[in-house]
Amino acid sequence: MNPAPASRRRRLLAPGAACLALLCSTALGAATPAQAFSGGNHERITRAALGAGGWHPNSLTAMADGNSGAVVANDHGEYFGIGKLHCDNADYLDPRYDGHYPRSRQQADAEIIDCIDGSVHNVKRAVAAADRLVDANGHVLAAQTSLSPACTWNDQPGRAKCEVLEDLGRGWHQIEDFYAHSNWVDQAGPGAVGVRNPPGLGRTDLPAFFSIARYSAMSRTDWAKDATGHIPHDLATGCYPDRDHTGTVSDCANRVTHDGVLNKDTADSPRSAAGHNFDRAYDLAVKDITRQWNDFQGELQRRYPNNGRAKAMICAITHDHPDKTCG
């Protein structure tokens, strides 16, 4: 696959990190600021969400590293061009802003549901893979929980810990992207609202439609109906020329776009300044991944209640040598 366009910045930049870009590019020589932070924004969000949760350093790095961690697996290879994995293409403008907008609310909703579907799918897989972290008596299995050699995020069967980390990282990636790519936290910029300045929702709450752990226990029909009911009428994510839920590469002509309009991937993005949109997106992404991790632990407790298995599974995921430290 051809390298991704340099203009595309899918990830959020941590507050205060923008001032380091020039230093990073100078220190790394050939690297530009964009290249230097190619995965650092997902890394910062994920570390901020998980860092206080007892994760050991190597396990946290396996999940969060900006170059090779599970949370950026969706930005490598063919996965980069699949819109659902980045919550793209749910763009929409109500007729009160644009009477001829080429996309309907129903089409936008379908893309949001597709984005949620990616997370639901991966959380289900992570819960299932966790069963192989420990034996029936709750004893950690060394062969299934080792981080050596390093995990390979190739969507193939392997050690149970690698599978759990990969599935969670892939499922969380688009949730983080949602806040940078949508108008959920936004305030619109000055001037008229329209295709170059879409409305902002100014929300400070976590979306009910990202209740991934709850949805993983429901049929797709049921959770999709529930999720659709929670989508605000003016919610939008930017159009980007990757594949939408129909498998078609999006044509972004005359649509609210990701690049240059709606994204808040860096503090310098045009949409970032109004109403502290950038900081708000970063903060809510951290809170949502904290929610997702807590919900996942609760799901393990419900699914594997016997013999302390769930507790041992959580320890196996977060500890670097769980066969020696998890009892």
Coordinates of C-alpha atoms in Angstrom, one line a residue:
M1 CA 0.0 0.0 0.0
N2 CA 1.3 3.5 -0.8
P3 CA 2.4 5.5 2.2
A4 CA -0.3 7.6 3.8
P5 CA -0.4 11.3 2.8
A6 CA 1.7 13.4 5.0
S7 CA -1.3 15.8 5.5
R8 CA -3.3 13.2 7.3
R9 CA -2.8 13.3 11.1
R10 CA -5.1 10.8 12.7
R11 CA -3.9 11.2 16.2
L12 CA -4.3 13.6 19.0
L13 CA -1.3 15.5 20.4
A14 CA -1.1 15.8 24.1
P15 CA -1.5 19.3 25.6
G16 CA 1.8 21.1 25.7
A17 CA 3.5 18.7 23.4
A18 CA 3.2 20.9 20.3
C19 CA 6.0 23.1 21.6
L20 CA 8.3 20.1 21.5
A21 CA 7.8 19.4 17.8
L22 CA 10.7 21.5 16.6
L23 CA 13.0 20.1 19.2
C24 CA 12.0 16.6 18.2
S25 CA 12.5 17.2 14.5
T26 CA 15.9 18.8 15.2
A27 CA 17.1 16.0 17.4
L28 CA 15.9 13.3 14.9
G29 CA 17.5 14.9 11.9
A30 CA 15.4 13.8 8.9
A31 CA 12.2 13.5 10.9
T32 CA 9.6 16.2 10.4
P33 CA 7.3 17.2 13.3
A34 CA 4.5 15.1 11.8
Q35 CA 6.8 12.1 11.4
A36 CA 8.2 12.5 15.0
F37 CA 4.6 12.4 16.4
S38 CA 3.3 9.8 13.9
G39 CA 2.2 7.6 16.8
G40 CA 3.0 9.7 19.8
N41 CA -0.5 11.1 20.2
H42 CA -2.2 7.7 20.6
E43 CA 0.6 6.7 22.9
R44 CA 0.1 9.7 25.2
I45 CA -3.6 9.2 25.4
T46 CA -3.3 5.5 26.2
R47 CA -0.5 5.9 28.7
A48 CA -2.5 8.7 30.5
A49 CA -5.6 6.4 30.6
L50 CA -3.8 3.3 31.8
G51 CA -0.7 4.6 33.6
A52 CA -2.4 4.6 37.1
G53 CA -3.9 1.2 36.7
G54 CA -1.0 -0.9 37.8
W55 CA 0.4 -1.7 34.3
H56 CA 4.1 -2.7 34.4
P57 CA 6.3 -0.9 32.0
N58 CA 6.9 -3.5 29.3
S59 CA 3.2 -4.5 29.1
L60 CA 2.2 -0.8 28.9
T61 CA 4.7 -0.2 26.2
A62 CA 3.4 -3.2 24.3
M63 CA 0.0 -1.7 24.3
A64 CA 0.8 2.0 24.0
D65 CA 4.1 2.5 22.1
G66 CA 3.6 5.1 19.3
N67 CA 5.6 3.1 16.7
S68 CA 4.9 -0.5 17.5
G69 CA 2.2 -0.7 20.2
A70 CA -1.1 -2.5 19.8
V71 CA -3.0 0.8 19.9
V72 CA -1.5 2.0 16.6
A73 CA -1.9 -1.4 14.8
N74 CA -4.8 0.1 12.9
D75 CA -2.5 2.7 11.4
H76 CA -0.3 0.1 9.7
G77 CA -0.7 -1.8 6.4
E78 CA -4.1 -2.3 4.9
Y79 CA -5.8 -1.2 8.2
F80 CA -4.9 2.4 7.6
G81 CA -7.3 2.7 4.6
I82 CA -10.4 1.3 6.4
G83 CA -12.5 4.2 7.6
K84 CA -14.3 2.3 10.3
L85 CA -11.0 1.8 12.1
H86 CA -10.6 5.6 12.4
C87 CA -14.2 6.7 12.7
D88 CA -14.1 8.5 9.4
N89 CA -16.8 9.5 6.9
A90 CA -19.7 10.1 9.2
D91 CA -20.0 13.6 7.8
Y92 CA -23.4 15.4 7.7
L93 CA -24.8 19.0 7.5
D94 CA -28.4 19.6 8.3
P95 CA -30.5 21.5 5.7
R96 CA -30.5 24.5 8.0
Y97 CA -26.8 24.8 7.2
D98 CA -26.7 23.4 3.7
G99 CA -29.8 22.6 1.7
H100 CA -27.9 20.5 -0.8
Y101 CA -25.5 18.5 1.3
P102 CA -24.6 15.2 -0.5
R103 CA -25.0 12.9 2.5
S104 CA -28.0 12.0 4.6
R105 CA -28.2 11.6 8.4
Q106 CA -28.9 7.9 7.8
Q107 CA -25.6 7.6 5.8
A108 CA -23.7 9.3 8.6
D109 CA -25.3 7.1 11.2
A110 CA -24.2 4.0 9.2
E111 CA -20.6 5.1 9.4
I112 CA -20.8 5.7 13.2
I113 CA -22.3 2.2 13.7
D114 CA -19.6 0.8 11.5
C115 CA -17.0 2.4 13.7
I116 CA -18.6 1.1 16.9
D117 CA -18.8 -2.4 15.3
G118 CA -15.0 -2.5 14.9
S119 CA -14.7 -1.9 18.7
V120 CA -17.4 -4.4 19.6
H121 CA -15.8 -7.0 17.4
N122 CA -12.4 -6.6 19.0
V123 CA -13.6 -6.5 22.6
K124 CA -15.5 -9.8 22.1
R125 CA -12.3 -11.3 20.7
A126 CA -10.2 -9.9 23.7
V127 CA -12.7 -11.4 26.2
A128 CA -12.5 -14.8 24.5
A129 CA -8.7 -14.8 24.2
A130 CA -8.3 -13.9 27.9
D131 CA -9.6 -17.4 28.7
R132 CA -6.3 -18.8 27.6
L133 CA -4.2 -16.6 30.0
V134 CA -4.9 -18.8 33.0
D135 CA -5.8 -22.4 33.6
A136 CA -9.1 -23.6 35.1
N137 CA -7.8 -23.0 38.6
G138 CA -6.7 -19.5 38.0
H139 CA -3.0 -20.1 37.6
V140 CA -1.2 -17.9 35.0
L141 CA 0.1 -19.9 32.1
A142 CA 3.7 -18.7 31.4
A143 CA 3.8 -19.8 27.7
Q144 CA 0.6 -17.8 27.0
T145 CA 1.6 -14.6 28.8
S146 CA 5.2 -14.0 27.9
L147 CA 6.2 -10.8 26.0
S148 CA 9.3 -12.4 24.6
P149 CA 9.6 -12.5 21.7
A150 CA 7.8 -9.2 21.1
C151 CA 4.1 -9.5 20.0
T152 CA 3.4 -9.1 16.3
W153 CA 0.1 -7.3 15.5
N154 CA -0.9 -9.4 12.5
D155 CA -4.4 -10.4 13.4
Q156 CA -3.3 -14.0 13.6
P157 CA -3.6 -16.6 16.4
G158 CA -0.7 -16.5 18.9
R159 CA 0.1 -16.2 22.6
A160 CA -3.1 -15.2 24.5
K161 CA -1.6 -12.0 26.0
C162 CA -0.6 -10.8 22.5
E163 CA -4.1 -11.5 21.2
V164 CA -5.7 -9.7 24.1
L165 CA -3.5 -6.6 23.7
E166 CA -3.9 -6.5 20.0
D167 CA -7.7 -6.8 20.2
L168 CA -8.0 -4.1 22.8
G169 CA -5.5 -1.8 21.0
R170 CA -7.4 -2.2 17.7
G171 CA -10.8 -1.7 19.4
W172 CA -9.6 1.4 21.3
H173 CA -7.9 3.1 18.4
Q174 CA -11.0 4.3 16.7
I175 CA -12.5 5.5 20.0
E176 CA -9.5 7.8 20.5
D177 CA -9.7 8.9 16.9
F178 CA -13.4 9.7 17.3
Y179 CA -12.7 12.7 19.5
A180 CA -10.1 14.1 17.1
H181 CA -12.1 13.4 14.0
S182 CA -15.6 14.4 15.1
N183 CA -17.5 17.5 16.4
W184 CA -18.5 15.9 19.6
V185 CA -16.4 18.2 21.8
D186 CA -16.3 21.1 19.4
Q187 CA -17.3 24.7 19.2
A188 CA -17.5 26.0 15.6
G189 CA -15.1 28.7 14.6
P190 CA -16.0 32.3 14.0
G191 CA -18.3 33.1 11.1
A192 CA -21.0 31.3 9.3
V193 CA -21.6 27.6 9.9
G194 CA -21.3 25.4 6.8
V195 CA -19.1 22.9 5.0
R196 CA -15.9 24.7 5.9
N197 CA -17.0 25.4 9.5
P198 CA -19.4 22.7 10.6
P199 CA -21.4 23.1 13.8
G200 CA -19.9 21.9 17.1
L201 CA -21.8 19.9 19.7
G202 CA -19.7 21.2 22.7
R203 CA -20.3 17.9 24.6
T204 CA -18.4 17.1 27.8
D205 CA -19.8 13.7 28.4
L206 CA -18.7 10.3 27.1
P207 CA -21.0 9.0 24.3
A208 CA -23.5 6.4 25.3
F209 CA -23.0 4.7 21.9
F210 CA -19.5 3.7 22.9
S211 CA -20.7 1.4 25.7
I212 CA -18.6 -1.3 24.1
A213 CA -18.6 -3.8 26.9
R214 CA -22.4 -3.7 27.2
Y215 CA -22.8 -4.0 23.5
S216 CA -20.5 -6.9 23.2
A217 CA -23.1 -9.0 25.1
M218 CA -25.9 -7.9 22.8
S219 CA -26.9 -9.0 19.3
R220 CA -25.7 -6.6 16.6
T221 CA -29.3 -5.7 15.7
D222 CA -30.1 -4.8 19.3
W223 CA -26.9 -2.8 20.0
A224 CA -27.1 -1.0 16.7
K225 CA -30.6 0.1 17.3
D226 CA -29.6 1.3 20.8
A227 CA -26.5 3.1 19.6
T228 CA -28.4 4.8 16.7
G229 CA -30.8 6.2 19.2
H230 CA -27.9 8.0 21.1
I231 CA -26.4 9.7 18.0
P232 CA -27.1 13.4 18.1
H233 CA -28.6 14.9 15.0
D234 CA -25.7 17.2 14.1
L235 CA -22.9 14.7 14.9
A236 CA -20.3 14.5 12.2
T237 CA -16.8 13.0 11.6
G238 CA -14.7 14.2 8.7
C239 CA -14.7 12.7 5.2
Y240 CA -11.4 11.1 4.3
P241 CA -10.6 9.2 1.1
D242 CA -10.5 5.7 2.7
R243 CA -13.1 2.9 2.5
D244 CA -16.5 3.6 4.1
H245 CA -18.8 0.9 5.4
T246 CA -19.8 -0.1 1.8
G247 CA -16.2 -0.7 0.8
T248 CA -16.2 2.3 -1.4
V249 CA -13.3 4.9 -1.3
S250 CA -15.0 8.1 -0.2
D251 CA -15.2 11.0 -2.6
C252 CA -15.0 14.0 -0.3
A253 CA -16.0 16.7 -2.9
N254 CA -18.4 19.2 -1.4
R255 CA -18.3 17.4 2.0
V256 CA -17.1 18.2 5.5
T257 CA -13.5 16.9 5.3
H258 CA -11.1 15.5 7.8
D259 CA -8.1 17.5 6.5
G260 CA -8.2 21.2 7.0
V261 CA -11.7 21.3 8.5
L262 CA -12.9 19.0 11.3
N263 CA -9.8 17.3 12.7
K264 CA -8.1 18.3 15.9
D265 CA -5.1 16.0 15.5
T266 CA -2.6 18.7 16.6
A267 CA -2.8 22.0 18.5
D268 CA -2.1 23.7 15.1
S269 CA -5.0 22.2 13.3
P270 CA -7.5 24.9 12.1
R271 CA -10.3 23.4 14.2
S272 CA -8.2 23.2 17.4
A273 CA -8.2 26.7 18.6
A274 CA -12.0 27.6 18.9
G275 CA -13.3 26.9 22.4
H276 CA -10.1 24.9 23.3
N277 CA -11.4 22.2 21.0
F278 CA -8.0 20.5 21.0
D279 CA -7.6 20.2 24.7
R280 CA -11.2 19.1 25.1
A281 CA -10.7 16.3 22.5
Y282 CA -7.6 15.0 24.2
D283 CA -9.1 15.1 27.7
L284 CA -12.2 13.2 26.7
A285 CA -10.3 10.6 24.8
V286 CA -8.3 9.8 27.9
K287 CA -11.5 9.5 30.0
D288 CA -13.0 7.2 27.4
I289 CA -10.1 4.8 27.3
T290 CA -10.1 4.8 31.1
R291 CA -13.8 3.8 30.8
Q292 CA -13.1 1.1 28.3
W293 CA -10.4 -0.5 30.4
N294 CA -12.6 -0.4 33.5
D295 CA -15.5 -1.9 31.6
F296 CA -13.3 -4.6 30.1
Q297 CA -12.1 -5.6 33.6
G298 CA -15.8 -5.8 34.7
E299 CA -16.6 -7.9 31.6
L300 CA -13.9 -10.4 32.6
Q301 CA -15.3 -10.6 36.1
R302 CA -18.7 -11.4 34.8
R303 CA -17.5 -13.9 32.2
Y304 CA -14.9 -15.7 34.4
P305 CA -16.1 -15.5 38.0
N306 CA -14.7 -18.8 39.3
N307 CA -11.5 -19.6 41.1
G308 CA -10.2 -16.0 40.9
R309 CA -9.7 -16.4 37.2
A310 CA -10.7 -12.9 36.2
K311 CA -8.4 -11.3 38.7
A312 CA -5.5 -13.5 37.5
M313 CA -6.4 -12.6 33.9
I314 CA -6.2 -8.8 34.6
C315 CA -2.9 -9.4 36.4
A316 CA -1.6 -11.4 33.5
I317 CA -2.5 -8.6 31.1
T318 CA -0.9 -5.8 33.1
H319 CA 2.2 -7.5 34.6
D320 CA 5.4 -8.1 32.8
H321 CA 6.2 -11.5 34.4
P322 CA 2.7 -12.6 35.5
D323 CA 3.7 -16.3 36.0
K324 CA 6.0 -15.1 38.8
T325 CA 4.1 -12.1 40.2
C326 CA 0.4 -12.9 39.9
G327 CA 0.3 -15.8 42.4

